[in-house]
Amino acid sequence: MIFPQSIRAKDICILLVNDDHVCCNIVSNMLDHCRYEVFSYEKEMDALSIIREKKDTLEIILTNVHRTYAKKYEIIEHIEKEFKLQIILMSPDVSLSEGGGNGVTVYILKSLSVKEVNNLWANAMAQEKSKREISSSSGKSGDKRKRETDEENGNVEKKRRIVWTKEMHQKFLDAIDQLRNDKVVPKKIAELMNVPGLTRENVASHLQKYRLCMKRAQGMFTSSSYDFTDPFNLNPSQANSQESHWNPFPFQIRSRNTTPSLFSLSCYESRLRTFPNMPLLSKIQFKPDRSFRVCGNEKQNILLSIEDNNRICSDSSFAGFRLANDGKSIQFGQNGHFDDGSVNKSYIQQDDFCPEMGNDDSTLGPERDDWMSSVASLLGVDDNLPSILTPQQPPTPSHQNKVVATTMTQPPPSVGLQWSDWADPPGYSPQQPPPPPGNEVNDNFEIFSDFISTGLCELGKGMDENGVDATGICGFDDLLFNNQDLT
DNA sequence: GCGCCAATAT
DNA sequence: AATATTGGCG
């Protein structure tokens, strides 16, 4: 763990010692909004050494001392004694606020609400102000020296680092959109955005990065240009608009999620954000006794495959989708086996839908419904997916040893997505992978050999409700694409 | 002076 | 990591 080197004196410098990310986020957002700096740190002991190192710039310690941490009082007292810093303690543990913990200025009981942070912040501001007034009136001479180097007004107002909030970025995008026929240049964008204090340089810098992202994103997909109107990945997000940091890379996702019991496919979410105006596919859930793999090929497409009982690519376990090489279509399908042993490699059929989702072929369980509506939302169609998914020509066992690729009906053209089967993109020649040891037939390899290569990654580990180890979900941050770590 | 880009700084 | 700054060039 490396503490940010950029730590420096601002109006107030706070060290946030926290292992609770929700908490961290709330606080961070608040502080960002107030233009204060906050640094989070996870390990108490590490934090202590940081405090020692940075004590001259730190003014408040905001800490979430975990109740299981044996030395919690020690730390608090230590901070108090050694550094004479304000301590704000957050804890879910009521008893902490009663006994022990000398030197704690404010207690916050978790979980934390925005309102509480507001109050806290007002409090901290007030304290700081009075402290400042005192110190500036008592140590005038020292201060003056500094002031004088600032020349005259003493109000050079160091250029405020602008924060590209989602709103601002949206304005930025809107401006570009308005300029669609004109030349898109920083000056005009800045004018159209009409944000006070925003300079041409600011916009130029942002534009530079925007274009860079565009280029990278384009490169992700094959040849043809894909219209990324939102390479910054902001539009479809319902996230807190106050959030100041956005993810410049379209396909990154949040951190690893190892929810036990039921996994939700967060990686899909981020994937789908590459499609403007498309609703997020937020929930596809799998039973925990299945394992997942996310594979990437050199074209940066991804898909999700499901292992059956920890055996890779066994009988009838595949579900997933991938971006077609036109960059505008999504292909998805399911591997199905017929009674006579023939394999249907690429269709989605209503009646034996998603056995790997934990449903019996005949069952229309809630999970299936979830899945269906997820796919529906993925495709931007209404929830009546079954009618869409009904194959035009239902595959029958008579298709012996033949790949059945059922073409689906078209979704509304507005979405611009095409149903298609798993056919390889033109000009694509898959490499024959070595047959996996012990597996006579490996249908998934046959179909998806292009995906299953060096980019393959094992997903996070999780436990199911019986304590059985199950492989969970991963994010793109675990993936290597083109041998490049994208994170 | 502007816009673009890459490199570099904060 | 995100943004700013700078310098070179058209």
Short mmCIF file of C-alpha atoms (C1' of nucleotides) in Angstrom, two decimals:
data_model
loop_
_atom_site.label_atom_id
_atom_site.label_comp_id
_atom_site.label_asym_id
_atom_site.label_seq_id
_atom_site.Cartn_x
_atom_site.Cartn_y
_atom_site.Cartn_z
CA MET A 1 0.00 0.00 0.00
CA ILE A 2 1.35 3.29 -0.98
CA PHE A 3 0.16 6.45 0.44
CA PRO A 4 -0.48 9.12 -2.14
CA GLN A 5 2.61 11.20 -2.48
CA SER A 6 0.65 14.17 -3.47
CA ILE A 7 -0.40 14.79 0.06
CA ARG A 8 0.05 18.42 0.74
CA ALA A 9 -1.33 21.14 2.79
CA LYS A 10 -4.65 22.40 1.70
CA ASP A 11 -7.11 24.20 3.78
CA ILE A 12 -7.62 21.12 5.80
CA CYS A 13 -5.93 17.88 5.27
CA ILE A 14 -7.67 14.87 6.49
CA LEU A 15 -6.54 11.38 6.81
CA LEU A 16 -9.36 9.01 6.49
CA VAL A 17 -8.54 5.70 7.96
CA ASN A 18 -11.14 3.43 6.76
CA ASP A 19 -11.78 -0.02 5.56
CA ASP A 20 -15.36 0.65 4.74
CA HIS A 21 -15.72 1.65 1.17
CA VAL A 22 -19.25 2.87 1.33
CA CYS A 23 -18.29 5.06 4.16
CA CYS A 24 -15.21 6.18 2.35
CA ASN A 25 -17.16 7.10 -0.69
CA ILE A 26 -19.67 9.14 1.15
CA VAL A 27 -17.00 11.04 2.93
CA SER A 28 -14.88 11.44 -0.12
CA ASN A 29 -17.73 12.79 -2.11
CA MET A 30 -18.59 15.23 0.54
CA LEU A 31 -15.06 16.36 0.89
CA ASP A 32 -14.48 16.61 -2.78
CA HIS A 33 -17.47 18.77 -3.00
CA CYS A 34 -16.05 21.03 -0.39
CA ARG A 35 -12.70 21.06 -2.08
CA TYR A 36 -10.94 19.40 0.73
CA GLU A 37 -8.63 16.55 0.42
CA VAL A 38 -9.15 13.22 1.85
CA PHE A 39 -6.95 10.23 1.77
CA SER A 40 -8.11 6.89 2.62
CA TYR A 41 -6.01 4.33 4.20
CA GLU A 42 -6.81 0.86 5.11
CA LYS A 43 -4.47 -0.37 7.71
CA GLU A 44 -4.47 1.35 11.00
CA MET A 45 -0.86 0.70 11.75
CA ASP A 46 0.24 1.87 8.36
CA ALA A 47 -1.85 4.93 8.82
CA LEU A 48 -0.06 5.67 12.02
CA SER A 49 3.28 5.88 10.35
CA ILE A 50 1.79 8.07 7.68
CA ILE A 51 0.40 10.37 10.26
CA ARG A 52 3.82 10.59 11.79
CA GLU A 53 5.30 11.44 8.48
CA LYS A 54 2.71 13.97 7.47
CA LYS A 55 1.70 15.38 10.77
CA ASP A 56 2.49 18.90 9.73
CA THR A 57 -0.01 18.87 6.96
CA LEU A 58 -2.70 16.83 8.62
CA GLU A 59 -5.29 18.52 10.65
CA ILE A 60 -8.01 16.07 11.22
CA ILE A 61 -8.04 12.37 11.50
CA LEU A 62 -11.23 10.77 10.46
CA THR A 63 -11.09 7.18 11.32
CA ASN A 64 -13.20 4.17 11.20
CA VAL A 65 -11.72 1.93 13.77
CA HIS A 66 -12.99 -1.49 13.42
CA ARG A 67 -14.35 -2.96 16.54
CA THR A 68 -12.48 -6.16 16.03
CA TYR A 69 -9.24 -4.36 15.99
CA ALA A 70 -7.73 -4.95 19.36
CA LYS A 71 -5.63 -1.86 19.57
CA LYS A 72 -8.26 0.63 18.68
CA TYR A 73 -7.94 2.63 21.84
CA GLU A 74 -4.21 2.56 21.69
CA ILE A 75 -4.25 4.10 18.31
CA ILE A 76 -6.65 6.80 19.19
CA GLU A 77 -4.74 7.69 22.29
CA HIS A 78 -1.55 7.53 20.43
CA ILE A 79 -2.73 9.94 17.80
CA GLU A 80 -3.95 12.20 20.50
CA LYS A 81 -0.77 12.18 22.49
CA GLU A 82 1.79 12.22 19.79
CA PHE A 83 0.17 14.43 17.26
CA LYS A 84 -2.44 16.48 19.01
CA LEU A 85 -4.77 16.08 16.13
CA GLN A 86 -8.47 16.20 16.00
CA ILE A 87 -9.92 12.80 15.80
CA ILE A 88 -13.27 11.94 14.46
CA LEU A 89 -14.17 8.40 15.10
CA MET A 90 -16.62 6.42 13.14
CA SER A 91 -17.71 3.16 14.48
CA PRO A 92 -20.66 0.86 14.30
CA ASP A 93 -20.03 0.05 17.89
CA VAL A 94 -22.02 2.06 20.34
CA SER A 95 -19.89 1.04 23.27
CA LEU A 96 -16.94 2.79 21.77
CA SER A 97 -18.63 6.10 22.11
CA GLU A 98 -19.17 5.49 25.76
CA GLY A 99 -16.04 4.01 27.21
CA GLY A 100 -12.50 4.64 26.23
CA GLY A 101 -11.24 6.64 23.37
CA ASN A 102 -9.92 9.72 25.03
CA GLY A 103 -9.08 12.39 22.60
CA VAL A 104 -11.86 11.71 20.23
CA THR A 105 -13.47 14.91 19.17
CA VAL A 106 -16.53 13.60 17.47
CA TYR A 107 -18.18 10.28 17.28
CA ILE A 108 -20.11 9.13 14.34
CA LEU A 109 -22.09 6.04 14.61
CA LYS A 110 -22.28 4.06 11.48
CA SER A 111 -23.72 3.64 9.15
CA LEU A 112 -23.02 7.01 7.96
CA SER A 113 -25.45 9.23 6.22
CA VAL A 114 -24.77 12.15 4.03
CA LYS A 115 -26.54 14.34 6.49
CA GLU A 116 -24.25 13.30 9.23
CA VAL A 117 -21.24 14.05 7.16
CA ASN A 118 -22.69 17.41 6.41
CA ASN A 119 -23.04 18.15 10.05
CA LEU A 120 -19.62 16.85 10.73
CA TRP A 121 -18.23 18.97 8.06
CA ALA A 122 -19.88 22.12 9.22
CA ASN A 123 -18.45 21.37 12.60
CA ALA A 124 -14.98 20.82 11.29
CA MET A 125 -15.10 23.97 9.23
CA ALA A 126 -16.14 26.04 12.16
CA GLN A 127 -13.37 24.66 14.30
CA GLU A 128 -10.83 25.21 11.66
CA LYS A 129 -11.89 28.74 11.09
CA SER A 130 -11.56 29.74 14.67
CA LYS A 131 -8.25 27.97 14.89
CA ARG A 132 -7.06 29.85 11.87
CA GLU A 133 -8.12 33.19 13.17
CA ILE A 134 -6.30 32.60 16.35
CA SER A 135 -3.10 31.49 14.71
CA SER A 136 -3.11 34.23 12.16
CA SER A 137 -3.59 36.93 14.74
CA SER A 138 -0.93 35.53 17.03
CA GLY A 139 1.69 34.74 14.43
CA LYS A 140 1.32 37.66 12.15
CA SER A 141 4.96 38.26 11.45
CA GLY A 142 5.55 34.76 10.24
CA ASP A 143 2.52 34.93 8.06
CA LYS A 144 3.43 38.22 6.61
CA ARG A 145 6.65 36.99 5.21
CA LYS A 146 4.74 34.54 3.19
CA ARG A 147 2.08 36.99 2.17
CA GLU A 148 4.62 39.44 0.90
CA THR A 149 6.13 37.05 -1.51
CA ASP A 150 2.69 36.75 -2.97
CA GLU A 151 2.87 40.37 -4.02
CA GLU A 152 0.30 43.06 -3.52
CA ASN A 153 -3.19 41.75 -3.05
CA GLY A 154 -1.89 38.58 -1.59
CA ASN A 155 -4.71 37.23 -3.68
CA VAL A 156 -3.01 35.44 -6.46
CA GLU A 157 -5.78 32.84 -6.12
CA LYS A 158 -3.80 29.89 -7.24
CA LYS A 159 -5.63 28.55 -10.22
CA ARG A 160 -8.29 26.35 -8.92
CA ARG A 161 -7.94 22.87 -10.20
CA ILE A 162 -11.17 22.26 -11.92
CA VAL A 163 -13.06 19.11 -11.23
CA TRP A 164 -14.75 17.46 -14.09
CA THR A 165 -17.97 16.37 -12.57
CA LYS A 166 -20.42 14.34 -14.48
CA GLU A 167 -22.49 17.40 -15.09
CA MET A 168 -19.57 19.23 -16.52
CA HIS A 169 -18.62 16.35 -18.66
CA GLN A 170 -22.15 16.14 -19.88
CA LYS A 171 -22.05 19.79 -20.79
CA PHE A 172 -18.85 19.10 -22.53
CA LEU A 173 -20.46 16.32 -24.51
CA ASP A 174 -23.47 18.43 -25.28
CA ALA A 175 -21.26 21.18 -26.54
CA ILE A 176 -19.46 18.79 -28.81
CA ASP A 177 -22.78 17.55 -29.99
CA GLN A 178 -23.97 21.03 -30.81
CA LEU A 179 -20.82 21.62 -32.73
CA ARG A 180 -21.24 18.51 -34.74
CA ASN A 181 -21.03 20.32 -38.03
CA ASP A 182 -18.62 22.93 -36.90
CA LYS A 183 -15.10 22.39 -35.98
CA VAL A 184 -14.89 21.01 -32.51
CA VAL A 185 -12.35 23.22 -30.87
CA PRO A 186 -11.66 24.05 -27.26
CA LYS A 187 -12.68 27.64 -27.50
CA LYS A 188 -16.12 26.97 -28.84
CA ILE A 189 -16.69 24.17 -26.43
CA ALA A 190 -15.79 26.40 -23.56
CA GLU A 191 -18.18 29.04 -24.79
CA LEU A 192 -21.03 26.62 -25.23
CA MET A 193 -20.45 25.05 -21.88
CA ASN A 194 -20.66 28.41 -20.28
CA VAL A 195 -19.16 27.35 -17.03
CA PRO A 196 -17.77 30.25 -15.05
CA GLY A 197 -14.09 29.93 -14.49
CA LEU A 198 -13.61 27.25 -17.02
CA THR A 199 -10.81 28.24 -19.30
CA ARG A 200 -10.03 27.30 -22.81
CA GLU A 201 -6.99 25.50 -21.52
CA ASN A 202 -9.09 23.43 -19.22
CA VAL A 203 -11.27 22.37 -22.04
CA ALA A 204 -8.34 21.76 -24.30
CA SER A 205 -6.86 19.44 -21.77
CA HIS A 206 -10.09 17.61 -21.35
CA LEU A 207 -10.65 17.43 -25.04
CA GLN A 208 -7.24 16.00 -25.51
CA LYS A 209 -7.97 13.28 -23.13
CA TYR A 210 -11.39 12.74 -24.54
CA ARG A 211 -9.96 12.18 -27.95
CA LEU A 212 -7.36 9.89 -26.59
CA CYS A 213 -10.02 7.80 -24.95
CA MET A 214 -11.99 7.77 -28.12
CA LYS A 215 -9.07 6.48 -30.02
CA ARG A 216 -8.34 3.82 -27.54
CA ALA A 217 -11.94 2.77 -27.41
CA GLN A 218 -12.18 2.58 -31.14
CA GLY A 219 -9.18 0.41 -31.21
CA MET A 220 -10.78 -1.98 -28.85
CA PHE A 221 -13.07 -3.18 -31.49
CA THR A 222 -12.37 -4.39 -34.85
CA SER A 223 -12.02 -2.29 -37.90
CA SER A 224 -15.18 -0.36 -38.34
CA SER A 225 -15.69 2.75 -36.38
CA TYR A 226 -17.97 2.57 -33.51
CA ASP A 227 -19.67 5.68 -32.44
CA PHE A 228 -18.64 6.06 -28.89
CA THR A 229 -20.57 9.01 -27.79
CA ASP A 230 -19.66 8.31 -24.30
CA PRO A 231 -16.17 7.02 -23.99
CA PHE A 232 -16.06 8.38 -20.54
CA ASN A 233 -18.66 6.01 -19.50
CA LEU A 234 -20.81 8.52 -17.77
CA ASN A 235 -24.14 8.65 -19.44
CA PRO A 236 -25.78 5.46 -18.39
CA SER A 237 -24.60 5.71 -14.87
CA GLN A 238 -27.12 6.60 -12.29
CA ALA A 239 -24.35 7.16 -9.83
CA ASN A 240 -24.12 10.09 -7.57
CA SER A 241 -23.79 13.15 -9.67
CA GLN A 242 -21.55 14.67 -7.11
CA GLU A 243 -18.97 12.11 -7.78
CA SER A 244 -16.02 13.90 -9.11
CA HIS A 245 -13.98 11.16 -10.54
CA TRP A 246 -15.11 9.22 -13.46
CA ASN A 247 -13.58 6.38 -15.15
CA PRO A 248 -11.86 7.37 -18.33
CA PHE A 249 -11.70 3.92 -19.62
CA PRO A 250 -14.90 2.57 -21.02
CA PHE A 251 -14.45 -0.98 -19.98
CA GLN A 252 -13.04 -0.83 -16.58
CA ILE A 253 -15.26 -1.76 -13.80
CA ARG A 254 -15.31 -1.52 -10.14
CA SER A 255 -13.38 -3.80 -8.00
CA ARG A 256 -13.72 -7.44 -7.54
CA ASN A 257 -16.91 -8.60 -6.13
CA THR A 258 -17.07 -11.85 -4.33
CA THR A 259 -20.56 -11.86 -3.05
CA PRO A 260 -21.36 -15.27 -1.78
CA SER A 261 -24.46 -17.11 -2.60
CA LEU A 262 -25.53 -15.24 -5.68
CA PHE A 263 -23.22 -13.51 -8.01
CA SER A 264 -24.23 -10.59 -10.00
CA LEU A 265 -22.43 -9.91 -13.14
CA SER A 266 -21.00 -6.56 -12.57
CA CYS A 267 -18.67 -7.00 -15.45
CA TYR A 268 -21.60 -6.97 -17.75
CA GLU A 269 -22.67 -3.66 -16.47
CA SER A 270 -19.57 -1.94 -17.45
CA ARG A 271 -19.49 -3.70 -20.71
CA LEU A 272 -22.83 -2.39 -21.64
CA ARG A 273 -22.02 1.10 -20.82
CA THR A 274 -20.23 1.20 -24.06
CA PHE A 275 -23.60 1.37 -25.67
CA PRO A 276 -25.05 4.78 -25.40
CA ASN A 277 -28.62 4.97 -24.33
CA MET A 278 -28.72 1.39 -23.43
CA PRO A 279 -30.03 0.52 -20.05
CA LEU A 280 -27.59 -1.10 -17.78
CA LEU A 281 -27.78 -4.76 -17.47
CA SER A 282 -27.57 -4.85 -13.83
CA LYS A 283 -28.52 -8.23 -12.73
CA ILE A 284 -27.76 -11.52 -14.15
CA GLN A 285 -27.56 -13.96 -11.39
CA PHE A 286 -26.14 -17.36 -11.27
CA LYS A 287 -26.32 -20.00 -8.74
CA PRO A 288 -23.20 -20.24 -6.69
CA ASP A 289 -22.42 -23.79 -7.58
CA ARG A 290 -21.29 -22.67 -10.95
CA SER A 291 -18.03 -21.20 -11.83
CA PHE A 292 -17.40 -18.50 -14.28
CA ARG A 293 -14.72 -17.51 -16.54
CA VAL A 294 -14.34 -14.36 -18.44
CA CYS A 295 -12.26 -14.66 -21.47
CA GLY A 296 -10.88 -12.06 -23.71
CA ASN A 297 -9.58 -12.44 -27.17
CA GLU A 298 -7.26 -10.26 -29.04
CA LYS A 299 -10.14 -8.30 -30.41
CA GLN A 300 -11.11 -7.30 -26.94
CA ASN A 301 -14.42 -8.95 -27.10
CA ILE A 302 -15.44 -10.69 -24.05
CA LEU A 303 -17.77 -13.35 -23.11
CA LEU A 304 -18.69 -15.22 -20.11
CA SER A 305 -18.58 -18.89 -19.93
CA ILE A 306 -19.77 -21.06 -17.21
CA GLU A 307 -18.05 -24.05 -15.95
CA ASP A 308 -20.05 -26.93 -14.82
CA ASN A 309 -19.03 -28.25 -11.46
CA ASN A 310 -15.57 -26.93 -11.86
CA ARG A 311 -14.99 -28.81 -15.02
CA ILE A 312 -14.21 -26.52 -17.80
CA CYS A 313 -16.45 -26.64 -20.77
CA SER A 314 -18.45 -29.63 -19.87
CA ASP A 315 -21.57 -30.89 -21.46
CA SER A 316 -24.03 -28.15 -21.75
CA SER A 317 -22.64 -25.23 -20.02
CA PHE A 318 -22.28 -22.12 -21.82
CA ALA A 319 -24.00 -18.87 -21.81
CA GLY A 320 -22.71 -15.57 -22.73
CA PHE A 321 -22.55 -12.92 -25.24
CA ARG A 322 -19.98 -11.00 -27.01
CA LEU A 323 -19.68 -7.93 -29.04
CA ALA A 324 -19.73 -8.61 -32.70
CA ASN A 325 -16.91 -7.38 -34.76
CA ASP A 326 -18.92 -4.60 -36.22
CA GLY A 327 -18.87 -3.14 -32.77
CA LYS A 328 -22.58 -2.64 -32.88
CA SER A 329 -24.03 -6.02 -32.48
CA ILE A 330 -24.19 -8.34 -29.66
CA GLN A 331 -24.00 -11.97 -30.25
CA PHE A 332 -25.10 -14.32 -27.68
CA GLY A 333 -26.14 -17.79 -27.40
CA GLN A 334 -26.13 -20.94 -25.51
CA ASN A 335 -24.62 -24.23 -26.05
CA GLY A 336 -27.18 -26.94 -26.10
CA HIS A 337 -27.02 -30.64 -26.48
CA PHE A 338 -29.67 -32.77 -27.97
CA ASP A 339 -30.65 -36.18 -26.83
CA ASP A 340 -29.18 -37.78 -29.86
CA GLY A 341 -25.83 -36.34 -29.04
CA SER A 342 -25.75 -33.65 -31.61
CA VAL A 343 -24.81 -30.22 -30.49
CA ASN A 344 -26.60 -27.06 -31.07
CA LYS A 345 -23.93 -24.56 -30.84
CA SER A 346 -25.59 -21.36 -31.31
CA TYR A 347 -29.07 -20.61 -30.51
CA ILE A 348 -31.25 -19.44 -27.79
CA GLN A 349 -34.36 -21.35 -27.49
CA GLN A 350 -37.15 -20.65 -25.24
CA ASP A 351 -37.87 -24.08 -24.00
CA ASP A 352 -34.56 -25.27 -22.80
CA PHE A 353 -33.34 -21.95 -21.84
CA CYS A 354 -30.40 -21.55 -19.61
CA PRO A 355 -30.08 -24.82 -17.80
CA GLU A 356 -26.82 -23.48 -16.56
CA MET A 357 -28.60 -20.70 -14.85
CA GLY A 358 -29.82 -23.19 -12.40
CA ASN A 359 -33.16 -23.76 -13.99
CA ASP A 360 -34.60 -26.97 -15.10
CA ASP A 361 -35.37 -26.88 -18.72
CA SER A 362 -38.98 -26.86 -17.92
CA THR A 363 -38.93 -24.47 -15.09
CA LEU A 364 -39.80 -20.88 -15.38
CA GLY A 365 -38.31 -19.75 -12.17
CA PRO A 366 -37.72 -16.26 -10.98
CA GLU A 367 -34.10 -16.51 -11.95
CA ARG A 368 -35.01 -17.24 -15.43
CA ASP A 369 -37.30 -14.27 -15.49
CA ASP A 370 -34.55 -12.11 -14.16
CA TRP A 371 -32.27 -13.33 -16.77
CA MET A 372 -34.76 -12.77 -19.49
CA SER A 373 -35.52 -9.27 -18.51
CA SER A 374 -31.85 -8.61 -18.15
CA VAL A 375 -31.24 -9.70 -21.64
CA ALA A 376 -34.21 -7.68 -22.70
CA SER A 377 -32.81 -4.62 -21.14
CA LEU A 378 -29.48 -5.42 -22.62
CA LEU A 379 -31.04 -5.29 -25.99
CA GLY A 380 -33.12 -2.32 -25.21
CA VAL A 381 -36.31 -4.10 -25.89
CA ASP A 382 -39.36 -4.55 -23.82
CA ASP A 383 -39.56 -7.23 -21.29
CA ASN A 384 -41.45 -9.60 -23.50
CA LEU A 385 -38.33 -11.39 -24.42
CA PRO A 386 -39.84 -14.80 -24.94
CA SER A 387 -41.49 -13.73 -28.13
CA ILE A 388 -38.29 -12.29 -29.36
CA LEU A 389 -36.34 -15.30 -28.44
CA THR A 390 -38.63 -17.74 -30.07
CA PRO A 391 -36.63 -19.13 -32.88
CA GLN A 392 -38.02 -18.81 -36.30
CA GLN A 393 -37.13 -22.37 -36.94
CA PRO A 394 -37.03 -24.34 -33.75
CA PRO A 395 -34.07 -26.62 -33.87
CA THR A 396 -34.90 -30.25 -33.74
CA PRO A 397 -32.90 -33.35 -33.06
CA SER A 398 -32.97 -34.02 -36.75
CA HIS A 399 -30.17 -31.53 -37.14
CA GLN A 400 -27.72 -34.26 -36.58
CA ASN A 401 -24.15 -33.26 -36.04
CA LYS A 402 -24.89 -29.93 -37.44
CA VAL A 403 -24.56 -26.56 -35.97
CA VAL A 404 -27.86 -24.93 -35.72
CA ALA A 405 -27.67 -21.24 -35.85
CA THR A 406 -30.98 -19.70 -35.33
CA THR A 407 -31.42 -16.17 -36.40
CA MET A 408 -33.53 -14.15 -34.11
CA THR A 409 -35.99 -11.52 -34.98
CA GLN A 410 -34.76 -8.00 -35.04
CA PRO A 411 -34.96 -5.73 -32.07
CA PRO A 412 -36.22 -2.22 -32.56
CA PRO A 413 -33.90 -0.50 -34.98
CA SER A 414 -33.43 2.42 -32.70
CA VAL A 415 -31.13 0.40 -30.56
CA GLY A 416 -29.02 -0.60 -33.44
CA LEU A 417 -28.37 -4.05 -32.17
CA GLN A 418 -28.60 -7.07 -34.27
CA TRP A 419 -29.30 -10.49 -33.21
CA SER A 420 -26.89 -12.84 -34.68
CA ASP A 421 -25.46 -16.19 -34.02
CA TRP A 422 -22.02 -17.10 -32.96
CA ALA A 423 -20.64 -17.21 -36.40
CA ASP A 424 -17.09 -16.12 -36.55
CA PRO A 425 -16.38 -12.77 -38.00
CA PRO A 426 -15.29 -12.83 -41.57
CA GLY A 427 -11.65 -13.43 -42.02
CA TYR A 428 -11.33 -14.94 -38.65
CA SER A 429 -9.40 -18.11 -38.30
CA PRO A 430 -9.45 -19.70 -34.90
CA GLN A 431 -6.49 -21.56 -33.69
CA GLN A 432 -7.07 -25.09 -32.72
CA PRO A 433 -6.48 -25.31 -29.05
CA PRO A 434 -4.97 -28.39 -27.58
CA PRO A 435 -7.67 -30.68 -26.28
CA PRO A 436 -7.92 -30.21 -22.58
CA PRO A 437 -6.65 -33.20 -20.69
CA GLY A 438 -9.31 -35.59 -19.71
CA ASN A 439 -11.97 -33.98 -21.80
CA GLU A 440 -12.91 -35.91 -24.86
CA VAL A 441 -15.35 -33.42 -26.16
CA ASN A 442 -14.98 -29.81 -25.54
CA ASP A 443 -17.63 -27.93 -27.29
CA ASN A 444 -16.95 -24.63 -25.76
CA PHE A 445 -13.45 -24.77 -26.95
CA GLU A 446 -14.67 -25.51 -30.38
CA ILE A 447 -16.83 -22.53 -30.41
CA PHE A 448 -14.92 -20.12 -28.39
CA SER A 449 -11.38 -21.04 -28.94
CA ASP A 450 -10.83 -17.56 -30.15
CA PHE A 451 -11.66 -16.29 -26.77
CA ILE A 452 -10.01 -18.80 -24.63
CA SER A 453 -6.41 -17.95 -24.75
CA THR A 454 -3.90 -16.07 -22.74
CA GLY A 455 -6.49 -13.57 -21.72
CA LEU A 456 -8.33 -16.10 -19.72
CA CYS A 457 -8.63 -15.36 -16.12
CA GLU A 458 -9.85 -17.05 -13.10
CA LEU A 459 -12.47 -15.12 -11.31
CA GLY A 460 -12.74 -14.27 -7.72
CA LYS A 461 -13.32 -16.94 -5.19
CA GLY A 462 -16.39 -17.05 -3.15
CA MET A 463 -18.29 -19.38 -0.91
CA ASP A 464 -21.74 -20.59 -1.41
CA GLU A 465 -24.18 -20.91 1.38
CA ASN A 466 -22.89 -24.33 2.28
CA GLY A 467 -19.40 -23.09 2.67
CA VAL A 468 -18.37 -24.74 -0.53
CA ASP A 469 -15.78 -22.95 -2.48
CA ALA A 470 -17.17 -21.46 -5.61
CA THR A 471 -15.63 -19.28 -8.16
CA GLY A 472 -17.17 -15.94 -8.23
CA ILE A 473 -17.09 -12.93 -10.32
CA CYS A 474 -14.34 -10.82 -11.59
CA GLY A 475 -14.00 -7.52 -13.14
CA PHE A 476 -12.15 -6.39 -16.12
CA ASP A 477 -9.46 -5.23 -13.88
CA ASP A 478 -8.46 -8.80 -13.63
CA LEU A 479 -8.21 -9.19 -17.30
CA LEU A 480 -5.36 -8.89 -19.59
CA PHE A 481 -6.20 -7.73 -23.01
CA ASN A 482 -3.53 -7.86 -25.61
CA ASN A 483 -1.18 -8.57 -22.80
CA GLN A 484 -1.85 -5.12 -21.61
CA ASP A 485 -3.08 -4.59 -18.20
CA LEU A 486 -5.90 -2.20 -18.59
CA THR A 487 -6.13 -1.11 -15.09
"C1'" DG B 1 -3.22 33.84 -31.31
"C1'" DC B 2 -5.25 29.31 -31.97
"C1'" DG B 3 -5.36 24.35 -32.22
"C1'" DC B 4 -3.13 20.08 -31.82
"C1'" DC B 5 -0.09 16.90 -29.89
"C1'" DA B 6 3.27 14.83 -26.93
"C1'" DA B 7 5.95 15.21 -23.06
"C1'" DT B 8 6.30 16.60 -18.59
"C1'" DA B 9 4.86 18.62 -14.16
"C1'" DT B 10 1.91 19.00 -10.21
"C1'" DA C 1 -4.68 9.19 -11.31
"C1'" DA C 2 -6.35 13.31 -13.10
"C1'" DT C 3 -5.43 17.48 -14.69
"C1'" DA C 4 -2.37 21.31 -15.96
"C1'" DT C 5 1.39 23.17 -18.28
"C1'" DT C 6 4.62 23.66 -21.66
"C1'" DG C 7 6.89 23.64 -26.02
"C1'" DG C 8 7.00 22.64 -30.84
"C1'" DC C 9 4.69 23.01 -35.03
"C1'" DG C 10 1.34 24.32 -38.71
#
